PDB file of C-alpha atoms in Angstrom:
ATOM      1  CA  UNK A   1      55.628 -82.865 -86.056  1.00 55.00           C
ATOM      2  CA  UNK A   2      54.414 -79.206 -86.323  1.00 75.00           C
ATOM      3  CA  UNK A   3      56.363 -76.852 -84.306  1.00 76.00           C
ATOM      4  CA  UNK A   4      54.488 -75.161 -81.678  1.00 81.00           C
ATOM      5  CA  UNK A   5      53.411 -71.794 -81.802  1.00 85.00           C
ATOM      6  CA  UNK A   6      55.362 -68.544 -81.067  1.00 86.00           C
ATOM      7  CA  UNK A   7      55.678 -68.406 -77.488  1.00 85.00           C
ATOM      8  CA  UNK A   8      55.023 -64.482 -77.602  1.00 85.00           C
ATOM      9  CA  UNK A   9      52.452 -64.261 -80.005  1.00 85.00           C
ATOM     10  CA  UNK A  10      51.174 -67.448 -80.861  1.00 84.00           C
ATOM     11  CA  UNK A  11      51.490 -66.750 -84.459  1.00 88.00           C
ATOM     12  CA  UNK A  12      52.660 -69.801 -86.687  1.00 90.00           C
ATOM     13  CA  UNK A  13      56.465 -70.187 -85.430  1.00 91.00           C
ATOM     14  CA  UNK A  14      59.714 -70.927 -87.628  1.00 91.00           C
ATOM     15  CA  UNK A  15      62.299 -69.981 -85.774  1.00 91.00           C
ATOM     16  CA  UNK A  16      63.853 -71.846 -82.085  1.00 89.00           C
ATOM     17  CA  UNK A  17      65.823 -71.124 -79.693  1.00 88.00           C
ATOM     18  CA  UNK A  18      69.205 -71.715 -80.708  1.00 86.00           C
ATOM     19  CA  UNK A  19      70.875 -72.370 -77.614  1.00 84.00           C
ATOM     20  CA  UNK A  20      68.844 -74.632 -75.706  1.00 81.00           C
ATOM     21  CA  UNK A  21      65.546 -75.251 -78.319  1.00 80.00           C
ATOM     22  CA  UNK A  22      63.076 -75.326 -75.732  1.00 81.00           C
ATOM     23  CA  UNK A  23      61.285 -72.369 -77.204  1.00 85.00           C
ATOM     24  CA  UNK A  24      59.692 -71.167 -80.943  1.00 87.00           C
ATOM     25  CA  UNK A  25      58.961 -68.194 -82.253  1.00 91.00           C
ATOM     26  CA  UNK A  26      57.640 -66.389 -85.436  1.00 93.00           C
ATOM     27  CA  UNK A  27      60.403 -63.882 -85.991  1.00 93.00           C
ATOM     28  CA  UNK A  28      63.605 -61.940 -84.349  1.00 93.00           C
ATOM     29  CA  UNK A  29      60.854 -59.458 -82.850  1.00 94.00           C
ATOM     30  CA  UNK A  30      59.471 -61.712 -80.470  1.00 91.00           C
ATOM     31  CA  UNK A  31      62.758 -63.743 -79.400  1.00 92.00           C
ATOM     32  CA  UNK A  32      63.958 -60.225 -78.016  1.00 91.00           C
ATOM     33  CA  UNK A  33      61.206 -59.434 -76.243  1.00 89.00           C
ATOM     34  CA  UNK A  34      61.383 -63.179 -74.863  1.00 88.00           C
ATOM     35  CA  UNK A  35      65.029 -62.974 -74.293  1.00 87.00           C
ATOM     36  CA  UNK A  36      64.643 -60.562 -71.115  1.00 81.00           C
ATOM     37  CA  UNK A  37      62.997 -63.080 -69.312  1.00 79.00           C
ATOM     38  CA  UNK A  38      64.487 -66.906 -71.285  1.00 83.00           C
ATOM     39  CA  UNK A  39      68.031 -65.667 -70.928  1.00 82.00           C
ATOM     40  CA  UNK A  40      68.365 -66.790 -67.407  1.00 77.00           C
ATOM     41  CA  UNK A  41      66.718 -70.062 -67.945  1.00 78.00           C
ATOM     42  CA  UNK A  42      68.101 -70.938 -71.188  1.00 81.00           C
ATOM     43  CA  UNK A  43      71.474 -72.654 -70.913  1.00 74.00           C
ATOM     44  CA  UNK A  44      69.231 -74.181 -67.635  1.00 72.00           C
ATOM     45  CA  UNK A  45      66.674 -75.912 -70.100  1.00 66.00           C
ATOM     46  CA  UNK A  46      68.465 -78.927 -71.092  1.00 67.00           C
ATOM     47  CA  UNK A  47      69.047 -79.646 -67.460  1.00 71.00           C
ATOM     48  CA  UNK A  48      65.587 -78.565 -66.068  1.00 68.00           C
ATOM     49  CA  UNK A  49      64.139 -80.870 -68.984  1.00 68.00           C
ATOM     50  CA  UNK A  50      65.740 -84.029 -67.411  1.00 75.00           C
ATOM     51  CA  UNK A  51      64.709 -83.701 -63.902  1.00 79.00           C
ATOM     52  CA  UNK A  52      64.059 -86.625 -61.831  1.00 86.00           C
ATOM     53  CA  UNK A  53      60.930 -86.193 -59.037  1.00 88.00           C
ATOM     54  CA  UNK A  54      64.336 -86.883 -56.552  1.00 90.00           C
ATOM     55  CA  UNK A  55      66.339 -84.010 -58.172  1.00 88.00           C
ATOM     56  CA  UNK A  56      63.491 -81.333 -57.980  1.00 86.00           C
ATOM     57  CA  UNK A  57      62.938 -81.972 -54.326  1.00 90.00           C
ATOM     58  CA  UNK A  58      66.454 -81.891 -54.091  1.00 91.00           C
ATOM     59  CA  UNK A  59      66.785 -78.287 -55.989  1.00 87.00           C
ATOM     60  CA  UNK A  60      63.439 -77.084 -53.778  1.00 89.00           C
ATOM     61  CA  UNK A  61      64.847 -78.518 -50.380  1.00 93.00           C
ATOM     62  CA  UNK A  62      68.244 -76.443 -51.182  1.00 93.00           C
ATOM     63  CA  UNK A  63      67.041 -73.395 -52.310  1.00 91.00           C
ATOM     64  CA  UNK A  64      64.796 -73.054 -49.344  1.00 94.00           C
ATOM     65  CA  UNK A  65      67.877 -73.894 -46.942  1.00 95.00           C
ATOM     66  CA  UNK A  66      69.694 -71.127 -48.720  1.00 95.00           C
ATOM     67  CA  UNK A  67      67.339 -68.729 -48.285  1.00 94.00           C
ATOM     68  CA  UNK A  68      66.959 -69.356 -44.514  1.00 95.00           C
ATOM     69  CA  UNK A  69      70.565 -69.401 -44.056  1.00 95.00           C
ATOM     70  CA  UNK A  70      71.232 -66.119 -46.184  1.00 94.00           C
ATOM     71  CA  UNK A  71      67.932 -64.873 -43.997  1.00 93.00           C
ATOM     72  CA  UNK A  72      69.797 -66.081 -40.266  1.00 95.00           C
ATOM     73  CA  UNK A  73      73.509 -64.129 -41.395  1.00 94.00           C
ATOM     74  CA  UNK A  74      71.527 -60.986 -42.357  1.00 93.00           C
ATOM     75  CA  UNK A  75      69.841 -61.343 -38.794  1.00 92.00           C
ATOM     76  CA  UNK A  76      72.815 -62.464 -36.936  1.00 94.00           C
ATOM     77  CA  UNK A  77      74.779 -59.337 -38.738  1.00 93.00           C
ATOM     78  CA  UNK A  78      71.937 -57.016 -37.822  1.00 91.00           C
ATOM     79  CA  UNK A  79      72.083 -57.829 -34.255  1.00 93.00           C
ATOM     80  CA  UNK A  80      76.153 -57.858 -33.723  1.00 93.00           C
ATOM     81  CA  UNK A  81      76.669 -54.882 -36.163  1.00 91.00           C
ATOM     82  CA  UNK A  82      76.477 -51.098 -35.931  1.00 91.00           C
ATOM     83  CA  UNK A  83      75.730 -51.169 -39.524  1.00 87.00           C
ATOM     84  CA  UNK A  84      72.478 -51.966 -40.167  1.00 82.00           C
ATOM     85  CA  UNK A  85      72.298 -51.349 -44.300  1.00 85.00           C
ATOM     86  CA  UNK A  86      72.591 -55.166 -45.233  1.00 89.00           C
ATOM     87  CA  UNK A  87      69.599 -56.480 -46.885  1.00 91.00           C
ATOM     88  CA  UNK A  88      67.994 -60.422 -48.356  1.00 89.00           C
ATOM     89  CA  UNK A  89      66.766 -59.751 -51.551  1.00 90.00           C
ATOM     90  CA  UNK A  90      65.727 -61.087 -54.531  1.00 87.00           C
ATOM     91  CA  UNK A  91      67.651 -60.569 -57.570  1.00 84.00           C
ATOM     92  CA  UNK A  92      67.386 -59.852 -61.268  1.00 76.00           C
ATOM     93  CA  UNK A  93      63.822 -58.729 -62.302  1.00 75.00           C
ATOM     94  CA  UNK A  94      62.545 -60.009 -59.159  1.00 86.00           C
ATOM     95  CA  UNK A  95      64.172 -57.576 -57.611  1.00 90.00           C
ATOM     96  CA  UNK A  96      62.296 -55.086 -59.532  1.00 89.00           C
ATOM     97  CA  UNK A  97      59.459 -56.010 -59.100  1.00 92.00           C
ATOM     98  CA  UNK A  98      60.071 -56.262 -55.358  1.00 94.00           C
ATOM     99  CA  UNK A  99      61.115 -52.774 -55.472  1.00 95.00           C
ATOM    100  CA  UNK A 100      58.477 -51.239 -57.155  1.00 95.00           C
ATOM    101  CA  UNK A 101      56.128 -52.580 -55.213  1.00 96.00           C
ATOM    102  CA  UNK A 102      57.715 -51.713 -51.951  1.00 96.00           C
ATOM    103  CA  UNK A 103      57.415 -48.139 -53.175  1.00 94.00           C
ATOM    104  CA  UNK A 104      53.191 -48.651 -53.624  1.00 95.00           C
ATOM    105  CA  UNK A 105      53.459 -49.847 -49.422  1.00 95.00           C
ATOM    106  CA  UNK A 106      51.033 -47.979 -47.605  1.00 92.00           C
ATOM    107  CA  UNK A 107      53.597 -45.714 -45.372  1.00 94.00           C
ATOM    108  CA  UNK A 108      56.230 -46.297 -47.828  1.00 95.00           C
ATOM    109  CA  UNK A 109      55.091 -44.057 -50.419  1.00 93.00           C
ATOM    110  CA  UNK A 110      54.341 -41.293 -47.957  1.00 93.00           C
ATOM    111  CA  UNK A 111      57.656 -41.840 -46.463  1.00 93.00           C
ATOM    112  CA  UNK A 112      59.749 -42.131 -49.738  1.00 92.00           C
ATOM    113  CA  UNK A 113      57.647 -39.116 -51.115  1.00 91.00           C
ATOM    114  CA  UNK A 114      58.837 -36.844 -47.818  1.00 91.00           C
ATOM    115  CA  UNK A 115      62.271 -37.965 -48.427  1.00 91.00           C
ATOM    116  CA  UNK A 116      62.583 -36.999 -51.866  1.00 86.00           C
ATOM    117  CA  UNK A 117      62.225 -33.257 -51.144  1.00 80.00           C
ATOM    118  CA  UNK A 118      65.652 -33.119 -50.306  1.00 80.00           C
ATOM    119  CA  UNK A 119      68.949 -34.095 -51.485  1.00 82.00           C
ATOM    120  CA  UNK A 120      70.838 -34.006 -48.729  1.00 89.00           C
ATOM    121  CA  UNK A 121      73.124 -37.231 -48.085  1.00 90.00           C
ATOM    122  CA  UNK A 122      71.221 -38.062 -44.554  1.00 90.00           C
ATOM    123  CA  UNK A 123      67.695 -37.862 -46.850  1.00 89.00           C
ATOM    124  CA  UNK A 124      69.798 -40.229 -49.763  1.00 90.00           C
ATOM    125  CA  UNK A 125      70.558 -42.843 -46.940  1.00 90.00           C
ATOM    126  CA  UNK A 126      67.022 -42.642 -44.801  1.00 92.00           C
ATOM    127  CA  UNK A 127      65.225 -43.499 -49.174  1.00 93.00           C
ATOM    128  CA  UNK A 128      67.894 -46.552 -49.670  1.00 92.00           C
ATOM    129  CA  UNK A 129      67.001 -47.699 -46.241  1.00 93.00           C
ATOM    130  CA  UNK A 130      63.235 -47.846 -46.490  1.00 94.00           C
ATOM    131  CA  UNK A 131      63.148 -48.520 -50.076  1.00 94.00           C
ATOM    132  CA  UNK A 132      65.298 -51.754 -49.279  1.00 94.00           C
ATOM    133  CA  UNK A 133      64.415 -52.609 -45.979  1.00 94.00           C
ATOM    134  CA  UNK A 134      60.812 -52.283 -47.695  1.00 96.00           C
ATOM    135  CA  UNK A 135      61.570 -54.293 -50.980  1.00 95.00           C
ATOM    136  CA  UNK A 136      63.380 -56.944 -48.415  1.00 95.00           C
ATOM    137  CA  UNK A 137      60.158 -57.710 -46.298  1.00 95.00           C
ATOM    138  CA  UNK A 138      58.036 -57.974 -50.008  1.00 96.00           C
ATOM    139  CA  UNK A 139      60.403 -60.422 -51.276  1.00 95.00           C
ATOM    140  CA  UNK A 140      60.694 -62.434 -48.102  1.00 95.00           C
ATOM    141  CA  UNK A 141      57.259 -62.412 -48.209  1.00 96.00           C
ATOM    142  CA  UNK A 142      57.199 -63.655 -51.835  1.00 95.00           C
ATOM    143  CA  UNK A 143      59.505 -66.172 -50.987  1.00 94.00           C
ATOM    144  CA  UNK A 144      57.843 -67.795 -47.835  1.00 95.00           C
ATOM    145  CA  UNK A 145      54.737 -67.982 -50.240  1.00 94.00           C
ATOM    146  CA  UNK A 146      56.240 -69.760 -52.505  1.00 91.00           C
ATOM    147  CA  UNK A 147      57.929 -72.087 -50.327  1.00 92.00           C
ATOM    148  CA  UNK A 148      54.141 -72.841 -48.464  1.00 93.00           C
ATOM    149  CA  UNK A 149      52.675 -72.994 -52.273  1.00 90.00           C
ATOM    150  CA  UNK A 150      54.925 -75.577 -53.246  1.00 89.00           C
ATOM    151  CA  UNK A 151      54.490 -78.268 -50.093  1.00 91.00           C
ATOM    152  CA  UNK A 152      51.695 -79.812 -52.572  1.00 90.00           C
ATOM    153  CA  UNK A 153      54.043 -80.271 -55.598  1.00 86.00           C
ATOM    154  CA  UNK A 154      56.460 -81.952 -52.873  1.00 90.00           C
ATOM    155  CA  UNK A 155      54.112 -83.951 -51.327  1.00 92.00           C
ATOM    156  CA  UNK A 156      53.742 -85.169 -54.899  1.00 89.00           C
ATOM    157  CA  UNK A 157      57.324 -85.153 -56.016  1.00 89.00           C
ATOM    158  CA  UNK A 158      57.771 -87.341 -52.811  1.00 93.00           C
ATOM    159  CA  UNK A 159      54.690 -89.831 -54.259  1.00 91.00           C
ATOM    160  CA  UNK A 160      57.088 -90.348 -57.681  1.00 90.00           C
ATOM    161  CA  UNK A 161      59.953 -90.502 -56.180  1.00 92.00           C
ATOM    162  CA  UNK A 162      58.766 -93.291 -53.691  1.00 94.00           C
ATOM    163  CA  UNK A 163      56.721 -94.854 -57.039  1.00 93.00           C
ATOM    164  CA  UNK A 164      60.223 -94.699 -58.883  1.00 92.00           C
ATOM    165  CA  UNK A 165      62.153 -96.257 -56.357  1.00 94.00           C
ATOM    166  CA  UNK A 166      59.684 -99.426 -55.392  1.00 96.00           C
ATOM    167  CA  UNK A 167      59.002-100.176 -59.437  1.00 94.00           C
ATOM    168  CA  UNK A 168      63.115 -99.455 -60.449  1.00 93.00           C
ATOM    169  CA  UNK A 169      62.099 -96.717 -62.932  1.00 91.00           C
ATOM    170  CA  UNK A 170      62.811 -92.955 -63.287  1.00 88.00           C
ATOM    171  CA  UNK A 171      60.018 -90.546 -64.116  1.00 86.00           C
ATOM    172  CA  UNK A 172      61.568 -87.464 -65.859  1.00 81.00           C
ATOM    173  CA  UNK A 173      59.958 -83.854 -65.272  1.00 75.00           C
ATOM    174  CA  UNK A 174      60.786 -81.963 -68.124  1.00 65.00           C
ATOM    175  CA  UNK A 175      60.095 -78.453 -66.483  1.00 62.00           C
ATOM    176  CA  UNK A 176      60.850 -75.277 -68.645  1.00 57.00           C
ATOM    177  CA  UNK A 177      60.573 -74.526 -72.530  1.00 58.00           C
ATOM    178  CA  UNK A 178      57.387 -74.276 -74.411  1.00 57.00           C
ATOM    179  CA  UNK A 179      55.826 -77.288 -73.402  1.00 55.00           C
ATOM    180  CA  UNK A 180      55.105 -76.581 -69.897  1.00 51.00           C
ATOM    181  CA  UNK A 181      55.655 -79.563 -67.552  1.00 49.00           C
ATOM    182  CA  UNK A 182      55.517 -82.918 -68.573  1.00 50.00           C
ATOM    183  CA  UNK A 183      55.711 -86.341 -66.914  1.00 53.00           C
ATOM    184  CA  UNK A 184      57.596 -89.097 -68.622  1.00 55.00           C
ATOM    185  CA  UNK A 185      57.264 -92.210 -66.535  1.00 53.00           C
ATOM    186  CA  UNK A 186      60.118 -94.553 -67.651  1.00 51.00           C
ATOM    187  CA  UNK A 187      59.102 -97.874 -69.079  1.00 41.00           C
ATOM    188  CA  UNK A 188      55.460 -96.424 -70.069  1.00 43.00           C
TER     189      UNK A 188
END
């Protein structure tokens, strides 16, 4: 079979991904640039490539518990503590992105932009607290989007898993790597 193309480029691909070979590419050049965003997902890919429908809505259920627990000690802390500087966020380039466009916030910008005037260490404390407290609500708000957008992909992880169970087989989601997501039914 021919290999896919370069996942950057889409140029005729040689070269895979060594460590989990989920991914091709046409030279070095592109697997660096894709390495900022594959290197958290890559020793991952094996695993998310044998996913049942029963194991996703597993991983989904937990990491929206987590995030509402993480989300009710923040609050709980906030409410008991004199120290208010403890923030939820995202991490990684999420986080980033979060940040940056906290900054863009109407009243945010303004705000950071007053702040930034002067160096003194009350000024330094008032920019970390908006900019996180800012980035904080953005990525909550990311979150609980994605945790509404995905009820449909549950309702129909929920369908195979049901499906699997009556007819004894195990359909495997191969999430991840170049090929997107793909449904194996077992048996078919």
């Amino acid at each position: 079979a021919d290999a896919p193309p370069c996942v950057m480029c889409l140029a005729p691909a040689t070269k895979q991904c060594s460590g989990c070979h989920a991914f091709w590419y046409c030279g070095r050049d592109c697997q660096r640039k894709h390495w900022k965003a594959h290197k958290t997902e890559c020793g991952r890919t094996k695993e998310l490539q044998e996913m049942t429908p029963k194991k996703l809505l597993t991983a989904l259920d937990e990491r929206e518990r987590e995030f509402n627990v993480v989300t009710d000690i923040v609050r709980k802390h906030r409410e008991s503590s004199s120290c208010k500087t403890v923030w939820v966020t995202r991490s990684g380039d999420m986080l980033r992105e979060d940040l940056e466009d906290a900054r863009e916030l109407p009243g945010i910008k303004e705000r950071l932009d007053s702040l930034s005037g002067s160096k003194t260490e009350a000024n330094q404390h008032a920019t970390v607290n908006t900019l996180f407290s800012a980035a904080e609500g953005v990525g909550r708000a990311k979150s609980l989007a994605f945790f509404e957008q995905s009820k449909t992909v549950r309702d129909r992880l929920q369908e195979l898993a049901r499906r699997d169970e009556e007819q004894g087989v195990e359909t495997v989601i191969k999430c991840g790597g170049q090929q997107g997501l793909v449904l194996d039914a077992a048996g078919d």
